[in-house]
GROMACS .gro file of C-alpha atoms in nm:
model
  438
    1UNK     CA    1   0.081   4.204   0.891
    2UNK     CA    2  -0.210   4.396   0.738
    3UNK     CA    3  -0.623   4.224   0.691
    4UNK     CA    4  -0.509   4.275   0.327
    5UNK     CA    5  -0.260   4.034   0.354
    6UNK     CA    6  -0.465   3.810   0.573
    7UNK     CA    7  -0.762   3.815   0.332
    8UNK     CA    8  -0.493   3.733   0.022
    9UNK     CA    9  -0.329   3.489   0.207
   10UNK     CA   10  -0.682   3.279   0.256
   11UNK     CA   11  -0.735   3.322  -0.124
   12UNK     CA   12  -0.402   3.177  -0.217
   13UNK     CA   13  -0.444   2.871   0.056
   14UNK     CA   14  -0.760   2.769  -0.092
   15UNK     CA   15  -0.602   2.826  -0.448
   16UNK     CA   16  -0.329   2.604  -0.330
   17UNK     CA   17  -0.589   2.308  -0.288
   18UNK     CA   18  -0.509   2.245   0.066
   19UNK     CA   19  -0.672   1.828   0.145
   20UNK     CA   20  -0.971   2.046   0.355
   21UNK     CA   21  -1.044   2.343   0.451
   22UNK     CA   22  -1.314   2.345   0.687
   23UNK     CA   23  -1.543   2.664   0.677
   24UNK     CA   24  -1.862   2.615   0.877
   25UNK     CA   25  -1.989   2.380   1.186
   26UNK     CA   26  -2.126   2.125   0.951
   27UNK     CA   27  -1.868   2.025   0.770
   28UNK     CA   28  -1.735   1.935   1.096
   29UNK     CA   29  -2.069   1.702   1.159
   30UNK     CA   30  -2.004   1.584   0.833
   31UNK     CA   31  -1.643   1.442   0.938
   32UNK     CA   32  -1.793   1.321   1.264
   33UNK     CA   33  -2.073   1.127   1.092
   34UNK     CA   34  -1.772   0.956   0.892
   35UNK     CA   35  -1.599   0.852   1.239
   36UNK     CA   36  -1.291   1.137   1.144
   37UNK     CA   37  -1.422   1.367   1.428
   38UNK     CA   38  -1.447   1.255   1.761
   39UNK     CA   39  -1.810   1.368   1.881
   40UNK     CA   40  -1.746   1.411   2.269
   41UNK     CA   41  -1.460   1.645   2.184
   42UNK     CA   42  -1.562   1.873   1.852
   43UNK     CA   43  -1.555   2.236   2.112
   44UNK     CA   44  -1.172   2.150   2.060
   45UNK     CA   45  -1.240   2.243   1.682
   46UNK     CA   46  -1.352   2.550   1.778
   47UNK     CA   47  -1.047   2.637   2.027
   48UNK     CA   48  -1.267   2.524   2.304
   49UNK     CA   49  -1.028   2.381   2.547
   50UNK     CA   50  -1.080   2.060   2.729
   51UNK     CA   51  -0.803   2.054   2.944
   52UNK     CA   52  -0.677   2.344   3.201
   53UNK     CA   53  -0.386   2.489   3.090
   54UNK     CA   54  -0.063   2.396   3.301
   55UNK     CA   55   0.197   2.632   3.516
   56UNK     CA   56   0.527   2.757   3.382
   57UNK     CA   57   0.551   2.735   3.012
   58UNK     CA   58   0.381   2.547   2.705
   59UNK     CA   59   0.515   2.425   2.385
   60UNK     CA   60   0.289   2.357   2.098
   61UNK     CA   61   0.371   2.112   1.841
   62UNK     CA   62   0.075   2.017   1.591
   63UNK     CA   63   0.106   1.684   1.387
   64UNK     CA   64  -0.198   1.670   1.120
   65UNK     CA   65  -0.227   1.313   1.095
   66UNK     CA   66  -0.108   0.984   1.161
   67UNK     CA   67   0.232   0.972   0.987
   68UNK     CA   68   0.261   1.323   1.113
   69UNK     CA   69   0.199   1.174   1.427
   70UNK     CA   70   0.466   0.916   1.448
   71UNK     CA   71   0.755   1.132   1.302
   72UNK     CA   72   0.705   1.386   1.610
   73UNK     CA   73   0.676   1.139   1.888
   74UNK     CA   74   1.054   1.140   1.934
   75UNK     CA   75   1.103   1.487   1.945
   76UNK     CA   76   0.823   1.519   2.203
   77UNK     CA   77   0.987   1.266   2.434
   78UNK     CA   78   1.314   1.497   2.419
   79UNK     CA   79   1.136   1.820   2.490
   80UNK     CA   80   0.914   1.622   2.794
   81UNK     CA   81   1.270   1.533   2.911
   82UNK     CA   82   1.385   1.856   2.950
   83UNK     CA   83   1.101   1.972   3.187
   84UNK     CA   84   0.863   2.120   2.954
   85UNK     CA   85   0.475   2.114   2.916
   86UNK     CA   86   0.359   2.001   2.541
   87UNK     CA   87   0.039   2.056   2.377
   88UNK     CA   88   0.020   1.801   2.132
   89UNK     CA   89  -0.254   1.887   1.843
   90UNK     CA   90  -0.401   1.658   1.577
   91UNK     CA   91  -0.623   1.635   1.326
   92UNK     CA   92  -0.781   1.298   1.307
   93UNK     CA   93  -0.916   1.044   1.562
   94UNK     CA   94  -0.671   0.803   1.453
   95UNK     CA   95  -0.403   1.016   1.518
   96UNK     CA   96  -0.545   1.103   1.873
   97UNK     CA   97  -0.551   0.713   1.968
   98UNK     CA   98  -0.192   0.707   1.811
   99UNK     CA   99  -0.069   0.998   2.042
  100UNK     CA  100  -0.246   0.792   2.344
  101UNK     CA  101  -0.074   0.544   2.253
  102UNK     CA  102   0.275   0.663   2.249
  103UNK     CA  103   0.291   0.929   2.446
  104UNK     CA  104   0.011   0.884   2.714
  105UNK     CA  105  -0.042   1.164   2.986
  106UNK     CA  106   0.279   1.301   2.956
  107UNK     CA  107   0.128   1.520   2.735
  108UNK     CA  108  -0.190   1.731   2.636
  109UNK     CA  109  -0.378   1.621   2.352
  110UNK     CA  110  -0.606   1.853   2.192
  111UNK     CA  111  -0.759   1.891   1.822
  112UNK     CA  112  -0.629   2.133   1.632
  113UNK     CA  113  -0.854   2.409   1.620
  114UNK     CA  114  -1.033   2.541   1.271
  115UNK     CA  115  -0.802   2.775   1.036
  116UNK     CA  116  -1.049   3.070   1.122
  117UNK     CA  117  -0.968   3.383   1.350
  118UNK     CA  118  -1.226   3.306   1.664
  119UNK     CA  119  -1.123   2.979   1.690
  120UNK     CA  120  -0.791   3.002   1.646
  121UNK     CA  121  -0.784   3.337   1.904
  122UNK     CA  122  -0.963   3.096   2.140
  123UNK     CA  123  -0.777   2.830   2.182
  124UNK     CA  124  -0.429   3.084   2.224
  125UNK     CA  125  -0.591   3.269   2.477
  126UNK     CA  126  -0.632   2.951   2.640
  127UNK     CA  127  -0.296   2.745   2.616
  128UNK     CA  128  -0.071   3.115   2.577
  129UNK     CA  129   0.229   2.909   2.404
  130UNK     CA  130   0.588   3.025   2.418
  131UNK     CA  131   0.674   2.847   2.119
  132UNK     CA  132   0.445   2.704   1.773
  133UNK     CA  133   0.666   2.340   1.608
  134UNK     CA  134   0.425   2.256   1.322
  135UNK     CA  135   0.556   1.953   1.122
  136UNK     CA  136   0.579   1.897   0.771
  137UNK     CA  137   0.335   2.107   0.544
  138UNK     CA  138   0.060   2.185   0.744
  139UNK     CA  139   0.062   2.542   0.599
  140UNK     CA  140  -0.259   2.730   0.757
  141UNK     CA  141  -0.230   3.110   0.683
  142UNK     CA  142  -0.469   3.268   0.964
  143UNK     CA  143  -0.296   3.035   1.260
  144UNK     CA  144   0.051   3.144   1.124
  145UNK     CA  145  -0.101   3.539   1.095
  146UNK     CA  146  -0.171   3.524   1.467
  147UNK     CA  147   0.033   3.324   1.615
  148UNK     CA  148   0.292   3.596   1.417
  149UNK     CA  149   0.024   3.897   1.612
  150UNK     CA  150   0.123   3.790   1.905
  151UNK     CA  151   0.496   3.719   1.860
  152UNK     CA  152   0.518   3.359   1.917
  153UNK     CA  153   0.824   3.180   1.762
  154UNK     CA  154   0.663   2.932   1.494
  155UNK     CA  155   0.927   2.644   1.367
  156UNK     CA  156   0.815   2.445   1.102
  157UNK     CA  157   0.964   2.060   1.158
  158UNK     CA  158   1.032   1.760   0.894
  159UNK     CA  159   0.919   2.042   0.650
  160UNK     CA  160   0.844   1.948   0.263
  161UNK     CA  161   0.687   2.093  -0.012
  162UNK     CA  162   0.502   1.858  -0.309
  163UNK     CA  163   0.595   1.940  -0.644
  164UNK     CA  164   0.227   2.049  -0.727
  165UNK     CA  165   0.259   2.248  -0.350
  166UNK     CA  166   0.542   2.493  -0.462
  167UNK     CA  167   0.409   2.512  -0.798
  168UNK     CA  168   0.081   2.648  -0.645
  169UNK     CA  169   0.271   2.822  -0.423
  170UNK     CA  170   0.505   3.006  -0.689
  171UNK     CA  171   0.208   3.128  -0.874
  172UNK     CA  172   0.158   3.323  -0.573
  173UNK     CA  173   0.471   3.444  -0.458
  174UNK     CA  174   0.425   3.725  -0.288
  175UNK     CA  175   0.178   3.560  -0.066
  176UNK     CA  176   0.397   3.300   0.053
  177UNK     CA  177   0.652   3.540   0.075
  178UNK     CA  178   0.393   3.746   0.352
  179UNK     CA  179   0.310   3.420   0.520
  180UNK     CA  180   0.646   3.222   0.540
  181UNK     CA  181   0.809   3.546   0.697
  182UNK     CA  182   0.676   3.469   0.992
  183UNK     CA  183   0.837   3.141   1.058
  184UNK     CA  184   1.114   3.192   1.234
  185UNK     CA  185   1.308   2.880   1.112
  186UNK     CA  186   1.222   2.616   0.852
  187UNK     CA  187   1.420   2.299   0.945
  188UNK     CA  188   1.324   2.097   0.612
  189UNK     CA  189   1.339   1.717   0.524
  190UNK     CA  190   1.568   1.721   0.207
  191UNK     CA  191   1.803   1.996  -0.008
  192UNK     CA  192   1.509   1.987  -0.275
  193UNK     CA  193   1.267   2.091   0.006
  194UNK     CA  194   1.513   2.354   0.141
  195UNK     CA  195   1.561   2.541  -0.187
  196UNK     CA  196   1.183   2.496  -0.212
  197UNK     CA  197   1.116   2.692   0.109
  198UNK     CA  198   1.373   2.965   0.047
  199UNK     CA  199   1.232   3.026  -0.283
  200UNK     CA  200   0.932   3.113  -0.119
  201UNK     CA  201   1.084   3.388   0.124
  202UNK     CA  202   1.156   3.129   0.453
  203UNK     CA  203   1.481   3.228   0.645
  204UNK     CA  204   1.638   3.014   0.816
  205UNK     CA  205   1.610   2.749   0.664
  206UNK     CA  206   1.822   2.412   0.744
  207UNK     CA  207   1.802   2.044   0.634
  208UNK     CA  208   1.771   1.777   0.900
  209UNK     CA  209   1.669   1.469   0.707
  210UNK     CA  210   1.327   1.287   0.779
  211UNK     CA  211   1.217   1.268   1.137
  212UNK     CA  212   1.031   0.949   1.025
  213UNK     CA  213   1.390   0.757   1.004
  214UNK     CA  214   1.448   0.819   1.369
  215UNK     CA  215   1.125   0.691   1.487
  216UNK     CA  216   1.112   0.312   1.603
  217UNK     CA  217   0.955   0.017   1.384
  218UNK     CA  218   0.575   0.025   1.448
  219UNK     CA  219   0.501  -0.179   1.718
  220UNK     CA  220   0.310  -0.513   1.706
  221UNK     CA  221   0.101  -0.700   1.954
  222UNK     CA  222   0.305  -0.996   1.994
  223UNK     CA  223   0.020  -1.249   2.064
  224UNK     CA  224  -0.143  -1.153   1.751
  225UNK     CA  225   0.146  -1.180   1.567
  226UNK     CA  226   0.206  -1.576   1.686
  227UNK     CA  227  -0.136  -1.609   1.619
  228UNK     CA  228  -0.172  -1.534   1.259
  229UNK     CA  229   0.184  -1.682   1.200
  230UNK     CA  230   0.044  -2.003   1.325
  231UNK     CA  231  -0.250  -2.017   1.083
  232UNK     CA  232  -0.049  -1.878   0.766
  233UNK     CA  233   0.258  -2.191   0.852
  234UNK     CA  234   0.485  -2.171   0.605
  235UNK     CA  235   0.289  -1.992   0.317
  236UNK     CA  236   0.446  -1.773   0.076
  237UNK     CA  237   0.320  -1.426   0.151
  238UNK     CA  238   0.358  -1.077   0.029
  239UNK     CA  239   0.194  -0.745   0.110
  240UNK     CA  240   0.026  -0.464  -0.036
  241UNK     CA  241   0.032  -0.149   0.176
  242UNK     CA  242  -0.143   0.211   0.211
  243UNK     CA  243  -0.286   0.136  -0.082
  244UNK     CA  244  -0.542   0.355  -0.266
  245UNK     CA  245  -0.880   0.297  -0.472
  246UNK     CA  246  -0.754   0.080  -0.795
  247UNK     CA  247  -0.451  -0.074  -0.613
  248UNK     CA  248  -0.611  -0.313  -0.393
  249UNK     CA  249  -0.801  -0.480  -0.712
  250UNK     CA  250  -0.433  -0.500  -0.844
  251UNK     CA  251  -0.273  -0.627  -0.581
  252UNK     CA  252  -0.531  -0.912  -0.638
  253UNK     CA  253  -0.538  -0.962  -1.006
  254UNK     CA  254  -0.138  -0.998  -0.909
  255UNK     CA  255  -0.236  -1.285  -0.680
  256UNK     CA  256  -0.465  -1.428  -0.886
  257UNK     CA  257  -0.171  -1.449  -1.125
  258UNK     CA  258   0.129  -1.575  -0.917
  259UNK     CA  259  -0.066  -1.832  -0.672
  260UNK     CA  260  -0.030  -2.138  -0.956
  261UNK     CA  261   0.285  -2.062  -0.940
  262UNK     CA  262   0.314  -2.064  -0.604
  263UNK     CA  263   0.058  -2.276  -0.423
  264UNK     CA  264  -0.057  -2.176  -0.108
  265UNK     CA  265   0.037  -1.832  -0.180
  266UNK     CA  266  -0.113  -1.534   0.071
  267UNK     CA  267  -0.178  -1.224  -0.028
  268UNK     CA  268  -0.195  -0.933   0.234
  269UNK     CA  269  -0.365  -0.603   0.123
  270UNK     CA  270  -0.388  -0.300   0.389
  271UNK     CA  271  -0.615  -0.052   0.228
  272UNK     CA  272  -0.489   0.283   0.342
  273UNK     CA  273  -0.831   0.368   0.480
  274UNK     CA  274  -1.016   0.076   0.624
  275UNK     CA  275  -1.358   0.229   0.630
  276UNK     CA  276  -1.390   0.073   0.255
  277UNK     CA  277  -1.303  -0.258   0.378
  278UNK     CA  278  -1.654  -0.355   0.314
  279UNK     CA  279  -1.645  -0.249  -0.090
  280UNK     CA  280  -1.278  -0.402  -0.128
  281UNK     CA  281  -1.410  -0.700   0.079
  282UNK     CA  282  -1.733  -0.763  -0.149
  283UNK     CA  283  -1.474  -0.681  -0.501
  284UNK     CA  284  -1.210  -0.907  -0.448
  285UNK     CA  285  -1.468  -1.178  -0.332
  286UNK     CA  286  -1.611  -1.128  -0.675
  287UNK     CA  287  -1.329  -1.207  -0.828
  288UNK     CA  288  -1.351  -1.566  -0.716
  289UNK     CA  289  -1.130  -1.528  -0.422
  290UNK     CA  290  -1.166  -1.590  -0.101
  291UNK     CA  291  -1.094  -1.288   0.175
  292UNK     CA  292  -1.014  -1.306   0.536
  293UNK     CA  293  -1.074  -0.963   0.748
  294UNK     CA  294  -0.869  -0.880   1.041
  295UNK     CA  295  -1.109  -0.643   1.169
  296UNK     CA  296  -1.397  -0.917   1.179
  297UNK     CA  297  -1.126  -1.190   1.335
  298UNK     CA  298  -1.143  -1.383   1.060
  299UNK     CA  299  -0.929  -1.716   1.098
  300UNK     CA  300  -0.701  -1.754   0.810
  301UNK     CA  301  -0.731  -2.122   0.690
  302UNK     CA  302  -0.570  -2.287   0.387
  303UNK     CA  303  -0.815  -2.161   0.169
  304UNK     CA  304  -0.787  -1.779   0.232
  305UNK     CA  305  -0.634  -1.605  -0.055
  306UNK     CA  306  -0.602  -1.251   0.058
  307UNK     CA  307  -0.586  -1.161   0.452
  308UNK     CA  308  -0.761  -0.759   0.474
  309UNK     CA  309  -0.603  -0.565   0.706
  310UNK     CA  310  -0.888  -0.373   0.751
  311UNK     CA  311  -0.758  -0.241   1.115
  312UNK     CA  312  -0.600   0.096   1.208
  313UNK     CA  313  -0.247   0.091   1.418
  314UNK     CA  314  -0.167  -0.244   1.279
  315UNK     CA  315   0.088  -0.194   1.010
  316UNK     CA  316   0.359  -0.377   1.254
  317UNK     CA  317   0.150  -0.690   1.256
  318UNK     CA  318   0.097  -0.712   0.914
  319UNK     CA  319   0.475  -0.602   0.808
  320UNK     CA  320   0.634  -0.864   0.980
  321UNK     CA  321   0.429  -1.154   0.855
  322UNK     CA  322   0.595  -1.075   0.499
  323UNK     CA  323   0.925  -1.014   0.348
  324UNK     CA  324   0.774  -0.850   0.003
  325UNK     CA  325   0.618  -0.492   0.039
  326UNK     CA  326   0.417  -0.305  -0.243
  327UNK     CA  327   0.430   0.069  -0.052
  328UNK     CA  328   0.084   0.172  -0.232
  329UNK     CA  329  -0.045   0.550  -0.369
  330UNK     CA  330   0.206   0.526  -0.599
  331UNK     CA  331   0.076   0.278  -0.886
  332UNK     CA  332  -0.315   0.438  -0.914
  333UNK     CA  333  -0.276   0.707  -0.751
  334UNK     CA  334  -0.008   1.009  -0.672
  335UNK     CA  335   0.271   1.119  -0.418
  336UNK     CA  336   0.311   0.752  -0.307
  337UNK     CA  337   0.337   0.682   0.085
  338UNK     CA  338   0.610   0.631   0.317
  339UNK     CA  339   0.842   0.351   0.221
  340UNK     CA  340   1.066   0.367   0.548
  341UNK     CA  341   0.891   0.139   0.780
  342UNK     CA  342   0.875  -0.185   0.587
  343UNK     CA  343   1.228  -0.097   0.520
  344UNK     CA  344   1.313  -0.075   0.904
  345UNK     CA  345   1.139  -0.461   0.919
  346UNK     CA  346   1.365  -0.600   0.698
  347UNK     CA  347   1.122  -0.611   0.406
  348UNK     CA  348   1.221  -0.568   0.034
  349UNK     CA  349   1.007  -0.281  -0.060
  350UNK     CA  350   0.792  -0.248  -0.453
  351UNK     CA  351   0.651   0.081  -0.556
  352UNK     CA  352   0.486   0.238  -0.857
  353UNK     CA  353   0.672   0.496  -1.017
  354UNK     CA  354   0.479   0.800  -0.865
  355UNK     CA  355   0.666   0.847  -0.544
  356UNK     CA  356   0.737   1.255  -0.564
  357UNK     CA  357   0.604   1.299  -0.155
  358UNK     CA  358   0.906   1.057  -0.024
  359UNK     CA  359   1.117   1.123  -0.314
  360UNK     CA  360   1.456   1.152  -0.152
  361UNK     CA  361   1.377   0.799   0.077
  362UNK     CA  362   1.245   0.632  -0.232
  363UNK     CA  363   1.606   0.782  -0.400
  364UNK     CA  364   1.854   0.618  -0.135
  365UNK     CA  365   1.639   0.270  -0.099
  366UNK     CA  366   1.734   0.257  -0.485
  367UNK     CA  367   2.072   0.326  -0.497
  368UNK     CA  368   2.136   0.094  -0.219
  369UNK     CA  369   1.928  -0.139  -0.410
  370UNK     CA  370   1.667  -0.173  -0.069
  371UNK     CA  371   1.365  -0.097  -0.355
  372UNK     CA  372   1.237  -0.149  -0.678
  373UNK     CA  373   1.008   0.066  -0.910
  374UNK     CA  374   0.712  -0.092  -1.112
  375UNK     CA  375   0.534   0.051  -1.427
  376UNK     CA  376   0.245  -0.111  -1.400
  377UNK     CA  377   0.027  -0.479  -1.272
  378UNK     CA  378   0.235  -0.706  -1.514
  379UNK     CA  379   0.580  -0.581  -1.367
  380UNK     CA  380   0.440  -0.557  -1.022
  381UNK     CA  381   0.362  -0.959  -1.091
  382UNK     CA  382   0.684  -1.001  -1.209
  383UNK     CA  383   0.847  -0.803  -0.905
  384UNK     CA  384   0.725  -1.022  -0.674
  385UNK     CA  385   0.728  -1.381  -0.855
  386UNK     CA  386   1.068  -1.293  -0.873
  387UNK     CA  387   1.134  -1.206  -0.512
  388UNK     CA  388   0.957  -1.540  -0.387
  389UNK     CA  389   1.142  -1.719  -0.628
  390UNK     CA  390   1.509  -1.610  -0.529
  391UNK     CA  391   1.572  -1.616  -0.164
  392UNK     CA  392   1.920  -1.496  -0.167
  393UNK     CA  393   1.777  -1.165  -0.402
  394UNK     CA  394   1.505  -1.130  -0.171
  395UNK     CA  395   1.788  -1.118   0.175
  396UNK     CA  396   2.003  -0.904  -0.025
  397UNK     CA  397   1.723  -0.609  -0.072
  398UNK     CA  398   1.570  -0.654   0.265
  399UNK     CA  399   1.961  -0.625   0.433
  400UNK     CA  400   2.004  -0.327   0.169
  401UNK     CA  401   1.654  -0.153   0.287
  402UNK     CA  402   1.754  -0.213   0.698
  403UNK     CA  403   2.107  -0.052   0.611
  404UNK     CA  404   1.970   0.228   0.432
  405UNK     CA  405   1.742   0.317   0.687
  406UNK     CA  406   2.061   0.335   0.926
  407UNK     CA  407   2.244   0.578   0.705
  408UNK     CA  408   1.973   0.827   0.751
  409UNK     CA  409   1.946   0.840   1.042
  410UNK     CA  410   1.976   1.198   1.279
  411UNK     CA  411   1.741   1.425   1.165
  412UNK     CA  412   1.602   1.391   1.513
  413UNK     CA  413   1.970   1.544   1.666
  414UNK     CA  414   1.970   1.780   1.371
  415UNK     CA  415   1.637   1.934   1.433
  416UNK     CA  416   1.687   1.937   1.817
  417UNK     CA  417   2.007   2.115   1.751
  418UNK     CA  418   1.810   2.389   1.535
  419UNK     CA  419   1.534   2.431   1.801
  420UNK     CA  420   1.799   2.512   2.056
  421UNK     CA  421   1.778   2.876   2.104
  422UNK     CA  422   1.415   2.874   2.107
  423UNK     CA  423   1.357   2.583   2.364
  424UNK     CA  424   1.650   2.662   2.584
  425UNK     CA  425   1.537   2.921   2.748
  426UNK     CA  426   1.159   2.745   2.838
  427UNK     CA  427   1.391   2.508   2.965
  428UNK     CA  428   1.578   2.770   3.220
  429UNK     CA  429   1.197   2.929   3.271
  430UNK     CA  430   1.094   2.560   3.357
  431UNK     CA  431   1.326   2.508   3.572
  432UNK     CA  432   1.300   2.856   3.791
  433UNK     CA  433   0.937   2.797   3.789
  434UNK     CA  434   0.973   2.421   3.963
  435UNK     CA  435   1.261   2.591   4.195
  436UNK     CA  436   1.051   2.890   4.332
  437UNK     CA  437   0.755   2.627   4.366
  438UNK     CA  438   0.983   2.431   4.610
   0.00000   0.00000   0.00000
């Protein structure tokens, strides 16, 4: 692969509008300052390790975020089974804790270094991996360039491209075309995403499903959960989650609409990122309601008309105190989030009508009638009244959502079954290392 490939590559990444693309040391301050980088650990950025690396040999899977995160932890568990060392990068703090959480010392967490050549150079030097698994879309051109340098399988997981991600991409063909041949399999999420990636010059490429199916419900902290179920009684609730700037405010006005109609109504809103729990907290107040915040332990009495879930790692807890789920980005905002775990908690899911990032999920929740689009705040209202109005309606979608989920499941045996012949043989090279060390 030639610089002037490398350089063009760059041009179309950033052309592409990547979420960030982190240049310099301070915009790395900058993310630190806003509690996204951890402090103690930002030489990992840089491909400074922080760990020794570990005899015999090293898979690397990188997860961006927390949803990322999640959908991988499976597969990790099956490659830790078969003897293997994993070097598990992320983006995000949250993530990190996540990856503590689940996974533990089993593996070795690092942050995943910055999309530029020293720091990227660094941290392979370092860790020497025998094989790359990057999951979903993280597409970054000058790890994939070197990685490709110095012949290093690179399988890209769960893979999917947004419509306005192939679009970008397709305007610049020939660069994708230079950066995607060096994948040496695509194992992609859904026949749209497939064609998408072989369009773009990726070969092989297979379809597994979504890894996120085969990942357990998100756990809860059972004393919590008694807790606040104790306080709330037998209130009717419903939920607004992942939601984005403009839905929250919505998801109240909706509230302040139904609750006549059904006194003692609680309204839970999970704001996709809590750090503007203080803003949402200080809006909805202004609106003549009263707010309870998780992350401040806030008791939820009979006057509290919308319970914040201001706290990261808790979508378990506040799933299962509800049976009626608006899954938000999708009403305000774009892409929409994903709708399978309040579907895997028996919870009839609501959406907005700009879902395109889960489209295929979104697709079989509404043909087995597990979901329900919604144009706008009025229908939303009227999504829900209904729902807390009809029990027998409500059972039927949250039965139809839990069976869906079923159907899809086995992307997870799928995509193990496509990373065979490049993790088979780090499993006979694991295994002669731990004999000869005998």
């Amino acid at each position: 692969m030639s610089e002037r490939w490398a350089r063009a590559a760059l041009g179309a990444y950033r052309y592409a509008g990547a979420a960030a693309y982190p240049l310099i040391g301070p915009y790395v301050a900058w993310r630190a300052s806003r509690g996204k980088e951890d402090r103690v650990r930002r030489r990992e950025r840089y491909g400074v390790a922080g760990r020794p690396r570990p005899e015999g040999p090293v898979i690397w899977i990188h997860a961006a975020s927390v949803g990322e995160t999640i959908a991988v932890v499976p597969l990790v568990e099956c490659i830790l089974d078969y003897g293997v060392n994993v070097v598990l990068t992320t983006g995000t703090v949250t993530s990190a804790k996540v990856a503590d959480e689940r996974l533990g010392s089993r593996i070795i967490h690092q942050y995943v270094p910055l999309d530029l050549k020293p720091a990227v150079s660094r941290f392979l030097d370092h860790w020497r991996p025998e094989l790359a698994i990057i999951a979903e879309s993280e597409i970054w051109p000058m790890t994939i360039l070197e990685l490709g340098a110095r012949n290093v399988p690179q399988v890209l997981v769960n893979g999917r491209l947004s419509d306005r991600s192939f679009r970008s991409w397709k305007k610049r063909a020939s660069v994708a075309e230079a950066l995607f041949e060096n994948l040496a399999h695509v194992v992609a999420q859904s026949d749209v995403d497939g064609e998408r990636f072989r369009a773009l010059g990726a070969r092989p490429v297979t379809v597994s499903g979504n890894l996120k199916v085969d990942t357990n419900p998100p756990p809860v902290d059972e004393r919590a959960l008694a807790t606040l179920q104790r306080q709330i009684g037998n209130r009717p609730t419903w939920a607004a989650t992942s939601t984005h700037d403009g839905e929250e405010v919505v998801a109240a006005e909706v509230h302040a609409t139904l609750h006549r109609r059904h006194p003692g109504l609680l309204t839970i809103v999970v704001p996709r990122h809590p750090d503007r729990a203080d803003a949402l907290a200080a809006q909805i107040t202004g609106m003549g309601l009263t707010v309870a915040r998780r992350s401040k332990g806030d008791r939820i009495t009979p006057d509290t008309d919308i319970l914040l879930g201001d706290t990261i790692g808790e979508m378990g807890l506040y799933l299962r105190l509800t049976e009626i789920a608006f899954v938000g980005r999708s009403l305000t905002s774009q892409g929409g989030q994903n709708p399978l775990e309040p579907a895997m908690l028996d919870t009839a899911v609501l959406a907005g009508r700009n879902v395109q990032n889960f489209r295929e999920a979104y697709q079989r929740l509404l043909d087995r009638g597990g979901a329900k689009l919604v144009r706008d705040r009025d229908m939303l209202a009227g999504a829900v009244n209904f729902l807390l109005t009809n029990e027998a309606a409500r059972h039927e979608m949250m039965a139809a959502g839990a069976a869906t989920v079923d159907e899809m499941r086995g992307a997870l045996q799928r995509t193990l079954k496509s990373l065979e012949p490049y993790i088979q043989p780090l499993v006979v090279k694991a295994r002669l290392k731990g004999a000869n060390g005998r």
